[in-house]
Short mmCIF file of N, CA and C in Angstrom, two decimals:
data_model
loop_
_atom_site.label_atom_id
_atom_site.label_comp_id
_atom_site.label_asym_id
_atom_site.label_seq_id
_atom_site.Cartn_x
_atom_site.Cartn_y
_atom_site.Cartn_z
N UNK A 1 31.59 -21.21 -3.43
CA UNK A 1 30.25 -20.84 -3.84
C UNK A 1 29.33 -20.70 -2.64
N UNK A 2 29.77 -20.99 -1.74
CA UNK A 2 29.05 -20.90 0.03
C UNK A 2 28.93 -19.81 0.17
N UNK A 3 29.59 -19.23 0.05
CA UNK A 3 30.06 -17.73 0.32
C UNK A 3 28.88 -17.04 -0.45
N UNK A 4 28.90 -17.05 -1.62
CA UNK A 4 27.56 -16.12 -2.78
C UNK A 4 26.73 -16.03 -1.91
N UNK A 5 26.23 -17.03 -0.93
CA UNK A 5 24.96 -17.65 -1.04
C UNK A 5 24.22 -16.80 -0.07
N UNK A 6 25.03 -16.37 1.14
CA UNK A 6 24.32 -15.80 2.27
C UNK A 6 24.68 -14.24 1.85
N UNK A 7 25.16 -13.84 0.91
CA UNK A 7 25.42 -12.50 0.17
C UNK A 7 24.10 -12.12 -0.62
N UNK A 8 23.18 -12.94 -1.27
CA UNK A 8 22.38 -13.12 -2.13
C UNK A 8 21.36 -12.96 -0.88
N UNK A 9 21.15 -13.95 -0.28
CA UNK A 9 20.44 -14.17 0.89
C UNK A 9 19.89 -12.75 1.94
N UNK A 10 21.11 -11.95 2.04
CA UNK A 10 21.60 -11.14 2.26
C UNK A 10 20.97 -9.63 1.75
N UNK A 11 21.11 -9.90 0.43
CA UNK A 11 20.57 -8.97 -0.69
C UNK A 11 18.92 -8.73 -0.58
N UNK A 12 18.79 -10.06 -0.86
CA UNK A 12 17.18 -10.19 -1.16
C UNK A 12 16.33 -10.06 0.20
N UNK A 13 17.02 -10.02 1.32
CA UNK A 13 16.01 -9.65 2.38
C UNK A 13 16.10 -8.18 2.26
N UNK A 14 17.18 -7.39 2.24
CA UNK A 14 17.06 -5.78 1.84
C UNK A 14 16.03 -5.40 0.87
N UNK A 15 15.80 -6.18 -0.24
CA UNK A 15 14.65 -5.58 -0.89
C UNK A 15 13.58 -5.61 -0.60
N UNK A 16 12.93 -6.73 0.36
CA UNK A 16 11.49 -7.18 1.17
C UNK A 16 11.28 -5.68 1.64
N UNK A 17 10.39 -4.78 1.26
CA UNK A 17 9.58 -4.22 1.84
C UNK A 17 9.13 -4.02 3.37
N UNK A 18 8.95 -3.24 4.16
CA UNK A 18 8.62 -3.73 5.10
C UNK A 18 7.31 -4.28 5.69
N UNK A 19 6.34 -5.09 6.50
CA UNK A 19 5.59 -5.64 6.32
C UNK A 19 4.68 -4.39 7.62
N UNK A 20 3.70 -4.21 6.79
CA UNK A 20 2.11 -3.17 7.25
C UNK A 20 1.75 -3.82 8.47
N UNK A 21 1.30 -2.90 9.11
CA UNK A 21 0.27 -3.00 10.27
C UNK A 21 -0.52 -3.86 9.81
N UNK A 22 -1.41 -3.47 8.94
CA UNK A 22 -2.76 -3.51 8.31
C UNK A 22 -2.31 -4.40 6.86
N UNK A 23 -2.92 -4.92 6.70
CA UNK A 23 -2.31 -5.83 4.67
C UNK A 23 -3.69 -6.46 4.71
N UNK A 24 -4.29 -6.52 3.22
CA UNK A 24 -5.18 -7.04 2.64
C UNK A 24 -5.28 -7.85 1.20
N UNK A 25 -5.69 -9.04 1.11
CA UNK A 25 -5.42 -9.08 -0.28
C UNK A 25 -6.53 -8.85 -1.62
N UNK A 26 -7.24 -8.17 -1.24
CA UNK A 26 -8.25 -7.52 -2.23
C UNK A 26 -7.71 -6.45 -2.52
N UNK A 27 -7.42 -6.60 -3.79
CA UNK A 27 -7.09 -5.47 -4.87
C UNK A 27 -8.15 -4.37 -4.55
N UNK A 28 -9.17 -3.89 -3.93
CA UNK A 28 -9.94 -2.98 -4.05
C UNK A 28 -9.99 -2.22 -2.72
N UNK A 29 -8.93 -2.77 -1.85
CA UNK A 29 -9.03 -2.19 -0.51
C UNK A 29 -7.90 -0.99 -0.43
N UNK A 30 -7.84 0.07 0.30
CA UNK A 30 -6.71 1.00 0.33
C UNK A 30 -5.44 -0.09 1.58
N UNK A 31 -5.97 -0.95 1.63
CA UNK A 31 -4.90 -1.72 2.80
C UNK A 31 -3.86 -2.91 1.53
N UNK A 32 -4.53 -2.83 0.68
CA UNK A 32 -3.28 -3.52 -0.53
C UNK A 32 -2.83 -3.00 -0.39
N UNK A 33 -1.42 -3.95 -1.12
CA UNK A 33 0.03 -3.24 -0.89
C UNK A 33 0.74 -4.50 -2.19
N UNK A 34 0.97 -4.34 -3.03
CA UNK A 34 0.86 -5.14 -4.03
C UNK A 34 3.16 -5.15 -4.08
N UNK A 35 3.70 -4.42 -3.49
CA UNK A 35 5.12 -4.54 -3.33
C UNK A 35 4.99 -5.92 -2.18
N UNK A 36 4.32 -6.01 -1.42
CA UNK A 36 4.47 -6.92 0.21
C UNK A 36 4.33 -8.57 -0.40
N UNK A 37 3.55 -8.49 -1.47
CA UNK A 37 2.57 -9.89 -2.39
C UNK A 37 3.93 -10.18 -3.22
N UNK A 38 4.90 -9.77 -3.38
CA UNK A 38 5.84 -10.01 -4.28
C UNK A 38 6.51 -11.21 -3.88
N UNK A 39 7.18 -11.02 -2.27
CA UNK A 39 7.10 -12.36 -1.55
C UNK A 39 5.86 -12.66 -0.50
N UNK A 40 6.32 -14.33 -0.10
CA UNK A 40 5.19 -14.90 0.06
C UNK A 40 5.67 -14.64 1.48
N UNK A 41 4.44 -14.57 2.73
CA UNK A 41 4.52 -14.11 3.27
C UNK A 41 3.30 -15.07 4.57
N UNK A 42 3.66 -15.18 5.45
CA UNK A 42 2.70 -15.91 6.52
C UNK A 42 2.71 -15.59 7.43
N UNK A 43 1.24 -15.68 8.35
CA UNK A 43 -0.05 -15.03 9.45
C UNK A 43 0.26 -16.17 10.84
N UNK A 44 1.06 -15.60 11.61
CA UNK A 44 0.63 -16.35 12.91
C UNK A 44 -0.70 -16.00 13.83
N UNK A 45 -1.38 -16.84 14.19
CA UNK A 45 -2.63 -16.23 14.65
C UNK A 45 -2.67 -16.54 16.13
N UNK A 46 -2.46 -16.28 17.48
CA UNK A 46 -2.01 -17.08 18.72
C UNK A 46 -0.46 -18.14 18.60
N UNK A 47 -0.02 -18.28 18.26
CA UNK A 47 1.21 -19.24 17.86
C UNK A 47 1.12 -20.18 16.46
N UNK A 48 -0.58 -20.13 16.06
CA UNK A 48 -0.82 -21.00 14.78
C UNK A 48 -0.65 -20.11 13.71
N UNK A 49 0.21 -20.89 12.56
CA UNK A 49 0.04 -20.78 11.31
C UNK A 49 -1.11 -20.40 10.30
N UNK A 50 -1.57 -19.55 9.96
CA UNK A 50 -2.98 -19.67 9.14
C UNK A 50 -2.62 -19.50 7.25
N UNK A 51 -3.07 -20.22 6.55
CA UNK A 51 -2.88 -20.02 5.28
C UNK A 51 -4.00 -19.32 4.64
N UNK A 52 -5.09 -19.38 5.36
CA UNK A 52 -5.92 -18.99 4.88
C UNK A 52 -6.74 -17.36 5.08
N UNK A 53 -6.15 -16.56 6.03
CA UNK A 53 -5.99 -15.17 6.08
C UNK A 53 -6.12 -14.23 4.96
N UNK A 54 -7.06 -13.62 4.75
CA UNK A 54 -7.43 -12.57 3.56
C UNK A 54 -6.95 -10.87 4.13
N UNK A 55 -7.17 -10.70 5.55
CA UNK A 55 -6.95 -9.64 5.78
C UNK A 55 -6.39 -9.73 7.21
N UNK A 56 -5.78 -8.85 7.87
CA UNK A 56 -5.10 -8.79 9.26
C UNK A 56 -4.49 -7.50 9.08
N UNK A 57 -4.98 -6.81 10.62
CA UNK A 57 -4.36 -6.11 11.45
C UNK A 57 -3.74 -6.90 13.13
N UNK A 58 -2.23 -5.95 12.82
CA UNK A 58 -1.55 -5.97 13.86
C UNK A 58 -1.82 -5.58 15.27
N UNK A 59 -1.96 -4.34 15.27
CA UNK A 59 -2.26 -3.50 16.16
C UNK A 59 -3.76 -3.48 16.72
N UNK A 60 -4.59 -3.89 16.22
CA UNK A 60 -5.92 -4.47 16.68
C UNK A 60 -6.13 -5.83 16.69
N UNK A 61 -5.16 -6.61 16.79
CA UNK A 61 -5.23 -8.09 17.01
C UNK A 61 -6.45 -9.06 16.35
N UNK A 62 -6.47 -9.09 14.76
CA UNK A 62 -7.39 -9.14 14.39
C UNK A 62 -7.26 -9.78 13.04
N UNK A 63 -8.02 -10.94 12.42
CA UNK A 63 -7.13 -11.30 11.02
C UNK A 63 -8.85 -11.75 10.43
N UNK A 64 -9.32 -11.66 9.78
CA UNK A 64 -10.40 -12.09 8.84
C UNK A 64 -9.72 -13.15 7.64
N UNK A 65 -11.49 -14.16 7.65
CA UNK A 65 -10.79 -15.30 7.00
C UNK A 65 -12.60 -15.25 6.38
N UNK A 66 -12.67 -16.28 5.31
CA UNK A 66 -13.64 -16.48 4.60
C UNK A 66 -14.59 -17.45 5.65
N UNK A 67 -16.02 -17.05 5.64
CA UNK A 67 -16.59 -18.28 6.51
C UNK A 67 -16.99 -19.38 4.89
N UNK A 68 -16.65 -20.00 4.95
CA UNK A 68 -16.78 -21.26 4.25
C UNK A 68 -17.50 -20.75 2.57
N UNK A 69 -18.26 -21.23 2.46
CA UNK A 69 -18.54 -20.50 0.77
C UNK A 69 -19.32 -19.94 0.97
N UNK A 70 -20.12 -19.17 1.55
CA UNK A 70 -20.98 -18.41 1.72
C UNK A 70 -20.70 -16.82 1.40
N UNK A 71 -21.57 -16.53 0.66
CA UNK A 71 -21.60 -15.21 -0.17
C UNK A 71 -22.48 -14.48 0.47
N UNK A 72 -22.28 -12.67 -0.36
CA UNK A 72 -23.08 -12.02 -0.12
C UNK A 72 -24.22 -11.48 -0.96
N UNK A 73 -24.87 -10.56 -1.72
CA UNK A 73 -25.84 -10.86 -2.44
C UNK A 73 -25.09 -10.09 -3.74
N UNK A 74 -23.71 -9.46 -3.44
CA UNK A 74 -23.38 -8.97 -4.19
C UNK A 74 -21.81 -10.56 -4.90
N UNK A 75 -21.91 -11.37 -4.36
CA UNK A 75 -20.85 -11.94 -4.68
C UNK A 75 -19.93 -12.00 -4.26
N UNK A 76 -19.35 -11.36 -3.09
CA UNK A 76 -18.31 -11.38 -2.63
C UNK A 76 -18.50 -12.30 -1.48
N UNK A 77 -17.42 -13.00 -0.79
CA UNK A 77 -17.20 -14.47 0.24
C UNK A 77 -17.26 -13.49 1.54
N UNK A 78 -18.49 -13.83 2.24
CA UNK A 78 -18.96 -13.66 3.30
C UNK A 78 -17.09 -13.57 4.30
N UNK A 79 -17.28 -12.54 5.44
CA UNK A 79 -16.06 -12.54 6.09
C UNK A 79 -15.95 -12.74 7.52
N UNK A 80 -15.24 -13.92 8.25
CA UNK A 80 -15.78 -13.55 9.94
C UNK A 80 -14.29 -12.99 10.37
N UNK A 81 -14.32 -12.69 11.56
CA UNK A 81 -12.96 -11.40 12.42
C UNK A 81 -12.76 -12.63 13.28
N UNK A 82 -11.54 -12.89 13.38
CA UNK A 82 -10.87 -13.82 14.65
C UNK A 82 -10.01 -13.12 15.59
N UNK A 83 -10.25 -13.00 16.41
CA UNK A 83 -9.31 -11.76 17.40
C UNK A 83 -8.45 -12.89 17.95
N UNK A 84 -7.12 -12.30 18.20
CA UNK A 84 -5.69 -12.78 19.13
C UNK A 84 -5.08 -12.28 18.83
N UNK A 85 -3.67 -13.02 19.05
CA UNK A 85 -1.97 -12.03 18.56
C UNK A 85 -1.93 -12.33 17.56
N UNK A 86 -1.40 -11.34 16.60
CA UNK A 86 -0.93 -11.56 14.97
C UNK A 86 -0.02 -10.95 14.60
N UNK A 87 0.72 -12.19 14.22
CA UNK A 87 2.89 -11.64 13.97
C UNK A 87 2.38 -11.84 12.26
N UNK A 88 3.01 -11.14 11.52
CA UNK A 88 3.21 -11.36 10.23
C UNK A 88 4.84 -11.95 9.94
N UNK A 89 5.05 -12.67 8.75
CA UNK A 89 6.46 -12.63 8.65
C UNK A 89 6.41 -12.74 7.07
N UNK A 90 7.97 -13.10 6.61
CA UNK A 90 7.99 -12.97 5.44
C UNK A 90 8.35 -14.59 5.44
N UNK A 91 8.46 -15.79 4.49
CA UNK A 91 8.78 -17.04 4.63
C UNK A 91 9.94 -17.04 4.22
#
């Protein structure tokens, strides 16, 4: 049964999508990608881990995160830009 396992393993990384330059997770942005959200997926930001990443580009070294609860007048969570290196991966 060892054997299945890295066959399966195997399998299911072929279906992962490949992971965007650009990914957002607001449904209202043209940078969704709602195939990529299927698996779970994590933001290195300089060598750190971030869980909390709403949006990131690759290629402009660049990942937006919520500044704390602060809104805008329309309701939506205020956004600040953190610039460094940003690897995406799949977990």
């Amino acid at each position: 049964m060892t054997e299945a396992q890295p066959e399966i393993t195997a399998a299911a990384a072929a279906e992962k999508p490949a992971i965007p330059d650009r990914l957002s997770v607001d449904e209202r942005s043209p940078h969704f990608n709602a195939a990529v959200f299927q698996h779970e997926i994590g933001i290195r930001l300089n060598g750190k881990e971030r869980s909390d990443v709403e949006e990131y580009s690759i290629s402009e070294g660049w990942v937006m995160v919520r500044a704390a609860k602060t809104r805008d007048r329309k309701g939506n969570p205020l956004m600040m830009k953190i610039k460094g290196k940003v690897e995406a991966f799949y977990k």
